[in-house]
Amino acid sequence: MTEPTAEIADPVRGPRAEIVLRLRDPGPVTGIARSLAILAASPAVEGAVLVAGALIDLGSPLWASPSARVPFTAVLLGRSDIPDLPLPPPRDPVQFLSATPITATEAAWVRLKGAEAMRQAWDNDGVDVLDPNRPAAQPD
């Protein structure tokens, strides 16, 4: 049985999405391409539907850094500033979704309060979500 409010993908209409990950000067890191490939495969492998507000938890760090432990194990998807790519009818357009790296604590917050509450907490606390060295948010 599926969650009644869960998004369902139609093989013809979609939704269709591409993932965009932006980081501000991550330095020498490895594994980002692998993590993006796992995210891209999640609809086929896990049955996940990639839409704004979706939380995709990889369960392991999104990248490796020689200088620090990487706390980000999940991404929160949101609308990006890249316009949709129209497709011929009846197909829905391809959406370009931003993938914001989040920690396990932040992922738990999203599960409890929702994606918008997490984004509001980041905004209230002045969190730069593009900073790969940022600490985990501690929302109230």
Tab-separated table of C-alpha atoms in Angstrom, residues 6-91:
chain	number	residue	atom	x	y	z
A	6	ALA	CA	2.539	10.422	-2.445
A	7	GLU	CA	3.403	11.627	-5.923
A	8	ILE	CA	2.854	9.018	-8.611
A	9	ALA	CA	4.822	9.061	-11.851
A	10	ASP	CA	3.036	8.434	-15.117
A	11	PRO	CA	5.332	6.788	-17.701
A	12	VAL	CA	4.160	9.172	-20.445
A	13	ARG	CA	3.299	12.419	-18.667
A	14	GLY	CA	5.917	12.377	-15.935
A	15	PRO	CA	6.935	14.191	-13.856
A	16	ARG	CA	10.429	14.434	-15.301
A	17	ALA	CA	13.310	16.075	-13.485
A	18	GLU	CA	16.986	16.845	-13.715
A	19	ILE	CA	18.993	17.458	-10.547
A	20	VAL	CA	21.207	20.530	-10.096
A	21	LEU	CA	23.696	20.610	-7.216
A	22	ARG	CA	25.461	23.871	-6.392
A	23	LEU	CA	28.193	24.242	-3.805
A	24	ARG	CA	30.307	27.250	-2.953
A	25	ASP	CA	34.006	26.265	-3.267
A	26	PRO	CA	33.912	22.684	-1.969
A	27	GLY	CA	37.677	22.315	-2.446
A	28	PRO	CA	39.164	18.931	-3.317
A	29	VAL	CA	36.310	16.465	-2.875
A	30	THR	CA	35.374	13.165	-4.465
A	31	GLY	CA	32.154	11.246	-4.899
A	32	ILE	CA	29.782	14.048	-5.940
A	33	ALA	CA	29.210	12.549	-9.401
A	34	ARG	CA	28.464	9.150	-7.840
A	35	SER	CA	25.936	10.673	-5.443
A	36	LEU	CA	24.230	12.533	-8.288
A	37	ALA	CA	24.060	9.295	-10.283
A	38	ILE	CA	22.400	7.565	-7.318
A	39	LEU	CA	19.907	10.429	-7.041
A	40	ALA	CA	19.185	10.266	-10.766
A	41	ALA	CA	18.605	6.508	-10.547
A	42	SER	CA	16.333	6.693	-7.498
A	43	PRO	CA	13.091	6.818	-9.546
A	44	ALA	CA	13.967	3.558	-11.327
A	45	VAL	CA	15.610	1.821	-8.364
A	46	GLU	CA	13.609	3.074	-5.378
A	47	GLY	CA	10.423	4.255	-7.057
A	48	ALA	CA	11.073	7.778	-5.773
A	49	VAL	CA	9.398	10.648	-7.588
A	50	LEU	CA	11.720	13.626	-7.967
A	51	VAL	CA	9.628	16.724	-7.234
A	52	ALA	CA	10.178	19.958	-5.318
A	53	GLY	CA	9.954	19.268	-1.591
A	54	ALA	CA	11.121	15.656	-1.867
A	55	LEU	CA	13.684	14.411	0.629
A	56	ILE	CA	16.092	11.830	-0.784
A	57	ASP	CA	18.310	10.204	1.859
A	58	LEU	CA	21.379	8.365	0.589
A	59	GLY	CA	22.364	7.202	4.075
A	60	SER	CA	26.046	7.996	3.550
A	61	PRO	CA	28.040	11.182	2.921
A	62	LEU	CA	27.286	12.858	-0.418
A	63	TRP	CA	31.006	13.378	-1.022
A	64	ALA	CA	34.365	12.727	0.613
A	65	SER	CA	36.807	15.397	1.692
A	66	PRO	CA	40.418	14.807	2.737
A	67	SER	CA	40.251	17.644	5.257
A	68	ALA	CA	36.939	17.171	7.078
A	69	ARG	CA	34.103	14.800	7.867
A	70	VAL	CA	31.156	15.429	5.537
A	71	PRO	CA	27.876	15.571	7.517
A	72	PHE	CA	25.527	15.735	4.514
A	73	THR	CA	23.779	12.426	3.791
A	74	ALA	CA	20.581	13.567	2.080
A	75	VAL	CA	19.251	16.222	-0.263
A	76	LEU	CA	16.140	18.348	-0.153
A	77	LEU	CA	14.839	19.039	-3.639
A	78	GLY	CA	13.476	22.438	-4.612
A	79	ARG	CA	12.761	24.495	-7.700
A	80	SER	CA	15.891	25.865	-9.357
A	81	ASP	CA	16.234	29.083	-11.330
A	82	ILE	CA	16.621	27.085	-14.573
A	83	PRO	CA	13.405	27.251	-16.623
A	84	ASP	CA	11.477	24.082	-17.404
A	85	LEU	CA	12.249	22.343	-20.688
A	86	PRO	CA	9.020	21.884	-22.657
A	87	LEU	CA	8.326	18.503	-24.252
A	88	PRO	CA	5.768	17.607	-26.916
A	89	PRO	CA	2.274	16.889	-25.513
A	90	PRO	CA	1.080	14.969	-23.617
A	91	ARG	CA	4.403	14.909	-21.777
